[in-house]
Amino acid sequence: MGQALNRGAHPLAWLAPVILVLGAIYLWPLLDAIRLAFTDATLLNGVRSYTLSSVTSTLGDPALPQILRATAIFTGASVILLQSLGLAIALLVTRGDRRGLPGMAALRTLVLAAWIVPGVANGLIWQIMFSEAPFGGLNSVIGMIGLGPVAWLSDPQMAMVSAVVANIWQGTAFSMILYYAALRGLDPSLDEAARVDGATSLDRFIFITMPQLKGAMLAGTILVTIQTLNTFDSIIALTGGGPGRATEVLALFTYNTVFRSFDLAGGAVLALLLVAISLALAAVYALLLRQRT
Amino acid sequence: MRGGRPADIATYLALMLVAAFFVGPLLWLVSLALRTSAEVYRGAAAFIPDHPTLANFRQILNDPAFAIYLWNGVKLSVLGAALAVICAAPAAYAFSRLSFRGRGAGLWLILAVQMISPLVILIPLYRYYDWLGLLENHMAVVAVYGAIGIPLTVWLLRAGFHRIPVEIEEAARLDGYSRLETMVLVTLPLAAPSLAAAFVLNVVMNWGQFLVPFILLSSDPKWPISVAIYRFAGSTNASTTQLLAAACLVALVPAIVVFLALQRLLTRALTGGALKG
């Protein structure tokens, strides 16, 4: 740290703006969401009475298991694939940097550009890519080599694959940056010593590089999981949750419950479920971090 | 160095695949945006259109409604970013320079806010704003953008303040400056690069915001570009795909241009913030 700490200096004045804004926009609404979950509120006629029935009926909704399943598949597949891809790109680019190969910075920039694309635009771009009309990018490319057409968005299982691909396209950059920064911070002398001892590059990766990347891997996985869990923009633009309910993840289901079915209490219950899952993941991360240090 | 020429070639081949995946959709979008509606139907065969045209961009950019959407996007993004930085700077300074009980806990609490999906707070907020008559109000949306941006901004700026040697401030204090004077006259100018990076990052993130304006703004002339292209997509059909492609490019090019122009600043702030603290 090495900071001169001023004991007794009162922080409240410095923190006031943040406390005010976060209190009004986050804390108060969050408390209200908890209250609303235990009411019979609808978007149209507010709170009439306090009851547990919305909690039980929402959590007992026969549609919920399928929604949670879709959420788990979407989140799990996205996180595993984009973390792997992010690590692979970071390793390749780091190797390229070391060999002085040209074009590495350009490639990093390209991956980052996809990350900057607004989520809605991401959904629309991939909708055009996966489109089964003649202008669908993927089908018209594979059609040229005599394959397809693939029902990217009209088949329930393919639609999930498509949603995951679109999410990987946007989310990989974040993992790549984390791993790239972690790899640059590694001490090369260990790797060097192992090489002198005759370890193969695969051995060196598994026994020397990987253990040193654990921290970045853990941080990245948790952050990416929470981000993916709350993905809304790209899915609503790409599939709208369809076909049927094949890609309706929890965030989208929550939105539909409140703003389409006007069920405010039910939506509040689902929103809290979303928060609970996120905070549980964050708590796991904090515990693991504490163990490491 | 390990490996050799064959390994270099393998590295390039793998990276070419990666590049194709990331650049492909954007190139396809550009290809469609440059076509006439007749050429759209030729699919990949017309990847480089026979008769490329800028008519789609002309139509989008000449539409007065689109100019309003772009302006709304800029206005909300910039004001939201300003709010986040103005609120976060003093807090980040306190977390970096003052010693008080609960400092660590407070920092983690602010980060925990990041874990909460905006969707959760929007449900009650929608009702408040409705009561207060603030639905359709840009300033009410800016407040939410600011709140969403605060956690990351506090962490980034705290890392930025940490990089400034505390001795400089101590010297100013010895010269009789108050803490506030020291911060405004000495620390903030030194922290200008971090402040700029945090501000730009917030602008770019706000530019991509969809859920907040989608829920809080229902009247067409109030929409930022992100909501507008979503609504526009809902009204397009196969014969206007080239227009949708052009509209998507108009929506994402500003963000990418700003990002490229300031990439060095941003990645330094991001990786610096991620690895310190």
XYZ file of C-alpha atoms in Angstrom:
570
model
C 0.000 0.000 0.000
C 2.528 2.584 1.150
C -0.108 5.288 1.467
C 0.093 7.903 4.166
C -3.056 7.167 6.116
C -4.730 10.069 7.763
C -6.283 8.802 10.928
C -9.384 10.567 12.039
C -10.055 12.263 8.710
C -13.757 11.857 8.218
C -14.628 10.118 4.959
C -18.346 10.824 4.966
C -18.195 14.051 2.985
C -16.043 12.351 0.346
C -18.347 9.364 0.117
C -21.605 11.324 0.210
C -22.227 11.538 -3.569
C -21.689 7.810 -4.059
C -23.806 6.937 -1.037
C -26.596 9.198 -2.252
C -26.693 7.920 -5.821
C -26.223 4.239 -5.013
C -28.669 4.545 -2.124
C -31.398 6.059 -4.268
C -30.838 4.006 -7.408
C -29.673 0.672 -5.993
C -30.224 0.161 -2.293
C -33.712 1.595 -1.951
C -35.088 -0.153 -5.056
C -33.447 -3.401 -3.934
C -35.159 -3.191 -0.555
C -38.385 -2.373 -2.325
C -37.955 -5.375 -4.605
C -37.669 -7.548 -1.489
C -40.865 -5.976 -0.147
C -42.678 -6.376 -3.464
C -41.798 -10.060 -3.614
C -44.049 -10.608 -0.604
C -47.047 -8.764 -2.003
C -49.666 -9.356 -4.651
C -48.562 -6.304 -6.653
C -49.168 -6.068 -10.357
C -47.835 -3.379 -12.648
C -51.338 -2.017 -13.042
C -52.719 -1.838 -9.514
C -49.803 -1.777 -7.077
C -49.779 -3.438 -3.688
C -53.060 -4.604 -2.247
C -51.914 -6.967 0.459
C -48.901 -8.786 1.836
C -48.786 -12.462 1.059
C -46.440 -15.368 0.463
C -48.469 -16.639 -2.436
C -46.463 -14.871 -5.139
C -43.245 -16.417 -3.836
C -44.727 -19.907 -3.779
C -46.525 -19.583 -7.095
C -43.508 -18.073 -8.879
C -41.019 -20.603 -7.544
C -43.555 -23.359 -8.184
C -44.255 -22.203 -11.716
C -44.076 -25.274 -13.993
C -42.205 -23.142 -16.546
C -39.394 -22.259 -14.107
C -37.385 -25.521 -14.277
C -37.093 -25.157 -18.039
C -36.060 -21.504 -17.700
C -33.398 -22.407 -15.142
C -32.196 -25.235 -17.359
C -31.847 -22.885 -20.332
C -30.062 -20.361 -18.090
C -27.640 -22.993 -16.800
C -26.861 -24.306 -20.299
C -26.450 -20.822 -21.761
C -24.290 -19.617 -18.876
C -22.241 -22.800 -18.439
C -21.481 -23.291 -22.120
C -20.686 -19.598 -22.639
C -18.373 -19.351 -19.646
C -16.416 -22.531 -20.403
C -16.017 -21.724 -24.083
C -15.192 -18.058 -23.821
C -12.765 -18.568 -20.963
C -11.012 -21.285 -22.985
C -10.964 -19.176 -26.122
C -9.785 -16.130 -24.171
C -6.938 -18.151 -22.654
C -6.010 -19.669 -26.027
C -5.861 -16.259 -27.716
C -3.884 -14.765 -24.827
C -1.353 -17.626 -25.027
C -1.020 -17.325 -28.804
C -0.626 -13.558 -28.686
C 1.867 -13.775 -25.810
C 3.877 -16.289 -27.809
C 3.682 -14.002 -30.834
C 4.853 -11.061 -28.729
C 7.829 -13.041 -27.500
C 8.803 -14.103 -31.001
C 8.351 -10.548 -32.207
C 5.719 -11.604 -34.744
C 3.926 -8.660 -36.339
C 0.174 -8.146 -36.097
C -0.397 -9.207 -32.501
C -1.638 -5.806 -31.367
C -4.002 -5.684 -34.361
C -5.477 -9.032 -33.403
C -6.027 -7.963 -29.793
C -7.740 -4.836 -31.065
C -9.994 -6.887 -33.326
C -11.145 -9.097 -30.440
C -11.693 -6.012 -28.277
C -13.751 -4.355 -31.014
C -16.353 -7.123 -30.716
C -16.518 -6.380 -26.995
C -17.283 -2.704 -27.642
C -20.229 -3.521 -29.915
C -23.459 -2.705 -28.040
C -25.250 -5.861 -26.870
C -28.307 -5.121 -28.962
C -26.230 -4.641 -32.097
C -24.475 -7.923 -31.269
C -27.844 -9.696 -31.206
C -28.929 -8.091 -34.474
C -25.616 -8.813 -36.230
C -25.816 -12.486 -35.324
C -29.464 -12.600 -36.263
C -28.402 -11.511 -39.740
C -25.523 -14.022 -39.681
C -27.732 -16.918 -38.595
C -30.706 -15.872 -40.703
C -32.216 -18.661 -42.760
C -33.142 -16.176 -45.496
C -30.827 -15.846 -48.534
C -28.853 -13.071 -46.842
C -27.986 -15.270 -43.845
C -24.209 -15.087 -43.703
C -23.466 -18.569 -42.423
C -25.956 -20.524 -44.492
C -24.965 -18.803 -47.698
C -21.287 -19.520 -47.007
C -21.769 -23.199 -46.187
C -24.262 -23.422 -49.061
C -21.411 -22.590 -51.432
C -19.599 -25.748 -50.391
C -22.817 -27.748 -50.671
C -23.740 -27.955 -46.986
C -26.778 -26.855 -45.029
C -28.998 -25.039 -44.729
C -28.877 -25.197 -40.938
C -31.921 -24.083 -38.946
C -29.800 -21.809 -36.741
C -32.644 -19.955 -35.094
C -35.793 -21.981 -35.789
C -34.585 -25.219 -34.202
C -34.709 -25.042 -30.397
C -31.362 -26.730 -29.816
C -29.582 -24.874 -32.608
C -31.008 -21.593 -31.299
C -29.255 -22.200 -27.989
C -26.004 -22.945 -29.832
C -26.468 -19.713 -31.793
C -27.098 -17.684 -28.635
C -23.933 -19.096 -27.069
C -21.866 -18.332 -30.199
C -23.090 -14.726 -30.238
C -22.251 -14.397 -26.555
C -18.766 -15.857 -27.029
C -18.110 -13.405 -29.839
C -18.767 -10.515 -27.511
C -17.458 -11.856 -24.224
C -14.130 -13.409 -25.172
C -12.295 -10.079 -25.099
C -12.761 -9.694 -21.348
C -11.216 -13.107 -20.636
C -8.457 -12.448 -23.138
C -7.459 -9.177 -21.428
C -7.387 -10.783 -17.996
C -5.247 -13.707 -19.146
C -3.034 -11.536 -21.291
C -2.317 -9.251 -18.326
C -1.704 -12.275 -16.083
C 0.659 -13.891 -18.604
C 2.685 -10.711 -18.933
C 3.105 -10.650 -15.187
C 4.615 -14.151 -15.031
C 8.220 -14.709 -14.105
C 9.923 -16.230 -17.183
C 12.802 -17.704 -15.189
C 10.714 -20.687 -13.990
C 9.779 -21.591 -17.520
C 13.371 -21.150 -18.584
C 14.638 -23.462 -15.824
C 12.140 -26.151 -16.760
C 13.193 -25.926 -20.376
C 16.843 -26.376 -19.446
C 15.752 -29.479 -17.524
C 14.222 -30.778 -20.753
C 10.494 -30.361 -20.018
C 8.305 -30.369 -23.122
C 6.249 -27.288 -23.858
C 3.050 -29.128 -22.911
C 4.569 -30.107 -19.545
C 5.714 -26.556 -18.961
C 2.221 -25.263 -19.726
C 0.493 -27.724 -17.403
C 2.925 -27.596 -14.485
C 4.334 -24.096 -14.629
C 2.063 -21.699 -16.511
C -1.343 -23.034 -15.442
C -0.743 -23.013 -11.660
C 0.381 -19.380 -11.910
C -2.782 -18.461 -13.783
C -5.130 -19.844 -11.130
C -5.901 -16.435 -9.658
C -6.772 -14.866 -13.001
C -8.783 -17.935 -13.914
C -10.810 -17.803 -10.735
C -11.481 -14.065 -10.946
C -12.343 -14.278 -14.620
C -14.658 -17.241 -14.249
C -16.720 -15.645 -11.493
C -16.975 -12.257 -13.203
C -17.856 -13.760 -16.568
C -20.422 -16.078 -14.995
C -22.205 -13.179 -13.315
C -22.107 -11.127 -16.515
C -23.484 -14.007 -18.575
C -26.159 -14.790 -16.039
C -27.454 -11.250 -16.425
C -27.263 -11.201 -20.230
C -30.363 -9.624 -21.654
C -29.678 -7.297 -24.584
C -28.121 -9.724 -27.027
C -30.604 -12.543 -26.386
C -33.692 -10.386 -26.725
C -32.344 -9.023 -30.010
C -31.169 -12.400 -31.346
C -33.963 -14.825 -30.471
C -36.349 -12.948 -28.175
C -36.205 -16.112 -26.048
C -37.537 -18.337 -28.812
C -38.230 -20.528 -30.562
C -40.919 -21.326 -28.018
C -38.981 -20.874 -24.790
C -35.778 -22.553 -25.887
C -33.516 -19.560 -25.197
C -35.573 -17.773 -22.548
C -33.007 -17.256 -19.804
C -33.851 -16.075 -16.302
C -33.197 -12.381 -17.014
C -35.511 -12.431 -20.020
C -38.141 -14.422 -18.129
C -38.017 -11.834 -15.333
C -38.508 -9.003 -17.817
C -41.420 -10.797 -19.477
C -43.048 -11.530 -16.133
C -43.069 -7.844 -15.159
C -43.467 -5.968 -18.404
C -45.458 -8.451 -20.470
C -47.537 -10.295 -17.869
C -47.589 -7.236 -15.551
C -46.857 -9.537 -12.608
C -44.766 -7.190 -10.475
C -44.540 -9.415 -7.399
C -43.567 -12.473 -9.412
C -40.964 -10.455 -11.290
C -39.527 -9.211 -8.002
C -39.206 -12.816 -6.782
C -37.367 -13.799 -9.975
C -35.157 -10.705 -9.823
C -34.144 -11.606 -6.272
C -33.393 -15.137 -7.428
C -31.054 -13.589 -10.006
C -29.369 -11.486 -7.304
C -29.114 -14.462 -4.948
C -27.340 -16.586 -7.567
C -24.957 -13.722 -8.419
C -24.129 -12.964 -4.782
C -23.629 -16.647 -4.001
C -21.086 -16.824 -6.828
C -19.404 -13.653 -5.598
C -19.250 -15.051 -2.053
C -17.620 -18.256 -3.304
C -15.073 -16.088 -5.090
C -14.347 -14.000 -1.993
C -13.854 -17.152 0.090
C -11.509 -18.736 -2.435
C -9.573 -15.491 -2.705
C -9.176 -15.333 1.054
C -7.821 -18.875 1.089
C -5.235 -18.003 -1.500
C -3.816 -14.978 0.269
C 13.491 -18.860 -28.045
C 11.410 -21.992 -28.098
C 9.699 -23.234 -31.187
C 10.809 -22.039 -34.555
C 9.446 -21.214 -37.946
C 6.961 -24.136 -38.055
C 5.600 -23.104 -34.662
C 5.320 -19.506 -35.882
C 3.303 -20.663 -38.876
C 1.050 -22.713 -36.585
C 0.578 -19.670 -34.355
C -0.442 -17.585 -37.353
C -2.824 -20.230 -38.668
C -4.571 -20.445 -35.305
C -4.761 -16.666 -35.052
C -6.162 -16.425 -38.591
C -9.055 -18.628 -37.515
C -9.596 -16.402 -34.480
C -9.457 -13.292 -36.656
C -11.952 -14.782 -39.115
C -14.415 -15.485 -36.302
C -14.161 -11.965 -34.921
C -14.049 -9.984 -38.131
C -16.433 -12.148 -40.194
C -19.739 -10.843 -38.807
C -18.576 -7.231 -39.116
C -17.467 -7.731 -42.712
C -20.778 -9.404 -43.528
C -22.588 -6.436 -42.039
C -20.551 -4.017 -44.159
C -21.174 -6.164 -47.234
C -24.952 -6.118 -46.720
C -24.996 -2.398 -45.923
C -23.366 -1.645 -49.281
C -25.879 -3.625 -51.354
C -29.033 -2.795 -53.203
C -32.037 -4.815 -52.100
C -31.703 -6.966 -55.223
C -28.159 -7.967 -54.311
C -29.083 -8.842 -50.734
C -30.806 -11.951 -52.088
C -27.601 -13.228 -53.654
C -26.169 -14.089 -50.229
C -22.464 -14.839 -50.047
C -22.109 -14.817 -53.813
C -22.330 -11.030 -53.657
C -19.908 -10.662 -50.756
C -18.295 -7.896 -52.780
C -21.404 -6.365 -54.363
C -21.399 -5.826 -58.122
C -22.898 -2.400 -57.647
C -21.851 -1.209 -54.205
C -23.940 1.698 -53.035
C -23.931 4.156 -50.179
C -27.656 4.725 -50.577
C -28.490 2.806 -47.397
C -26.215 4.975 -45.282
C -27.548 8.049 -47.009
C -31.096 7.034 -46.224
C -30.299 6.300 -42.565
C -28.229 9.423 -41.967
C -30.672 11.713 -43.763
C -33.556 10.473 -41.653
C -34.118 13.256 -39.081
C -35.310 10.655 -36.574
C -31.933 8.905 -36.733
C -30.071 12.112 -36.011
C -32.233 12.480 -32.898
C -31.500 8.893 -31.805
C -27.780 9.462 -32.211
C -27.955 12.733 -30.317
C -29.978 11.090 -27.513
C -27.358 8.350 -27.337
C -24.527 10.872 -27.051
C -26.370 12.991 -24.499
C -27.301 10.099 -22.193
C -23.870 8.464 -22.482
C -21.847 11.605 -21.814
C -23.994 12.918 -18.963
C -24.168 9.467 -17.359
C -20.382 9.151 -17.572
C -19.906 12.636 -16.104
C -22.184 11.775 -13.190
C -20.328 8.524 -12.501
C -16.911 10.210 -12.545
C -18.016 13.216 -10.455
C -19.505 10.950 -7.776
C -16.760 8.347 -7.865
C -13.732 10.661 -7.776
C -14.064 11.907 -4.167
C -14.986 8.418 -2.976
C -12.023 6.875 -4.773
C -9.794 9.534 -3.244
C -11.057 8.706 0.241
C -10.559 4.978 -0.345
C -7.034 5.643 -1.542
C -5.845 8.289 0.918
C -7.885 8.259 4.112
C -7.897 5.731 6.866
C -11.273 4.993 8.352
C -13.139 2.093 9.849
C -14.894 -0.054 7.310
C -12.770 1.132 4.411
C -12.182 -2.337 3.004
C -15.769 -3.399 3.596
C -17.057 -0.266 1.897
C -14.930 -0.944 -1.158
C -16.246 -4.496 -1.440
C -19.781 -3.336 -0.863
C -19.474 -0.935 -3.787
C -18.140 -3.763 -5.912
C -21.028 -5.986 -4.825
C -23.359 -3.479 -6.483
C -21.765 -4.565 -9.748
C -23.218 -8.043 -9.158
C -26.777 -6.785 -9.236
C -28.403 -6.807 -12.647
C -29.941 -3.466 -13.591
C -33.095 -5.445 -14.279
C -33.565 -5.945 -10.520
C -33.551 -2.251 -9.665
C -35.508 -1.270 -12.753
C -38.624 -3.050 -11.548
C -39.143 -0.797 -8.485
C -37.569 2.202 -10.247
C -40.141 1.984 -12.996
C -42.860 2.451 -10.396
C -41.090 5.337 -8.607
C -40.462 7.159 -11.821
C -44.055 6.581 -12.762
C -45.252 8.182 -9.486
C -42.776 11.015 -9.762
C -43.658 11.638 -13.392
C -40.078 10.874 -14.430
C -40.764 8.202 -17.037
C -39.664 9.540 -20.434
C -37.250 11.874 -18.623
C -33.642 11.806 -19.829
C -32.192 13.078 -16.558
C -33.845 10.215 -14.701
C -32.151 7.789 -17.106
C -28.811 9.575 -16.641
C -29.093 9.005 -12.881
C -29.390 5.253 -13.476
C -26.462 5.242 -15.935
C -24.389 7.079 -13.338
C -25.255 4.588 -10.617
C -24.436 1.627 -12.874
C -21.058 3.135 -13.738
C -20.004 4.100 -10.211
C -18.594 0.782 -8.922
C -16.117 0.209 -11.736
C -15.223 3.909 -11.775
C -14.433 3.950 -8.045
C -12.100 0.983 -8.468
C -10.384 2.420 -11.532
C -9.865 5.849 -9.981
C -8.675 4.376 -6.712
C -5.976 2.507 -8.640
C -5.200 5.786 -10.417
C -4.809 7.720 -7.139
C -2.648 4.913 -5.771
C -0.165 5.515 -8.567
C 0.366 9.119 -7.461
C 3.154 9.440 -4.875
C 1.645 10.616 -1.623
C 4.721 12.781 -0.909
C 3.565 15.320 -3.481
C 0.363 15.824 -1.529
C 2.172 15.959 1.774
C 4.342 18.758 0.428
C 1.239 20.685 -0.576
C -0.274 20.164 2.855
C 2.901 21.476 4.479
C 2.579 24.559 2.310
C -0.730 25.187 4.000
C -3.223 23.865 1.482
C -6.369 22.274 2.883
C -7.208 18.689 1.929
C -9.802 19.855 -0.567
C -7.420 22.375 -2.141
C -4.755 19.685 -2.344
C -7.111 17.333 -4.110
C -8.409 19.884 -6.599
C -5.111 21.669 -7.326
C -2.576 18.867 -6.994
C -4.063 15.372 -7.110
C -6.770 15.710 -9.751
C -4.453 17.213 -12.399
C -2.003 14.361 -11.789
C -4.826 11.827 -11.992
C -6.138 13.337 -15.242
C -5.221 10.295 -17.386
C -7.165 7.929 -15.106
C -10.094 10.328 -14.962
C -10.141 10.583 -18.745
C -9.915 6.809 -19.143
C -12.726 6.219 -16.659
C -14.881 8.848 -18.350
C -14.373 7.409 -21.848
C -14.957 3.865 -20.646
C -18.231 4.961 -19.064
C -19.285 6.731 -22.261
C -18.606 3.618 -24.342
C -20.448 1.361 -21.885
C -23.395 3.752 -21.686
C -23.557 3.890 -25.459
C -24.298 0.178 -25.404
C -26.921 0.433 -22.645
C -30.211 -0.978 -23.795
C -32.260 -2.322 -20.918
C -32.456 0.939 -18.932
C -33.703 3.223 -21.730
C -35.815 0.393 -23.152
C -37.806 0.230 -19.931
C -37.786 3.883 -18.868
C -38.311 5.572 -22.232
C -41.255 4.530 -24.335
C -41.691 7.586 -26.537
C -39.927 7.407 -29.872
C -38.179 10.820 -29.930
C -36.586 10.079 -26.533
C -34.862 6.844 -27.598
C -31.118 6.469 -27.817
C -29.742 4.660 -30.860
C -29.544 1.269 -29.092
C -33.292 1.171 -28.463
C -34.014 2.653 -31.887
C -32.195 -0.063 -33.831
C -33.958 -2.766 -31.817
C -37.350 -1.238 -32.619
C -36.256 -0.703 -36.191
C -35.239 -4.381 -36.485
C -38.707 -5.378 -35.350
C -40.189 -3.439 -38.234
C -37.777 -4.626 -40.943
C -38.284 -7.487 -43.324
C -36.134 -9.279 -45.865
C -36.314 -6.394 -48.306
C -34.908 -3.870 -45.840
C -32.099 -5.962 -44.369
C -29.497 -3.762 -46.054
C -30.953 -0.778 -44.163
C -30.819 -2.627 -40.853
C -27.185 -3.508 -41.539
C -26.396 0.146 -42.228
C -28.256 1.213 -39.068
C -26.306 -1.310 -36.964
C -23.041 0.031 -38.352
C -24.090 3.602 -37.608
C -24.817 2.485 -34.040
C -21.563 0.637 -33.416
C -18.988 2.575 -35.425
C -18.852 5.586 -33.037
C -18.120 3.297 -30.088
C -15.389 1.456 -31.972
C -13.813 4.680 -33.267
C -13.674 6.205 -29.783
C -12.305 2.969 -28.434
C -9.576 2.689 -31.077
C -8.569 6.306 -30.644
C -8.098 5.836 -26.907
C -7.265 2.163 -26.754
C -3.888 2.582 -25.122
C -5.308 4.801 -22.402
C -8.184 2.422 -21.763
C -6.312 -0.862 -21.648
C -3.730 0.650 -19.331
C -6.446 1.885 -16.983
C -8.263 -1.451 -17.147
C -5.328 -3.769 -16.605
C -3.820 -1.399 -14.041
C -7.103 -1.375 -12.176
C -7.521 -5.119 -12.428
C -4.110 -6.061 -11.123
C -3.676 -3.564 -8.309
C -5.658 -3.165 -5.141
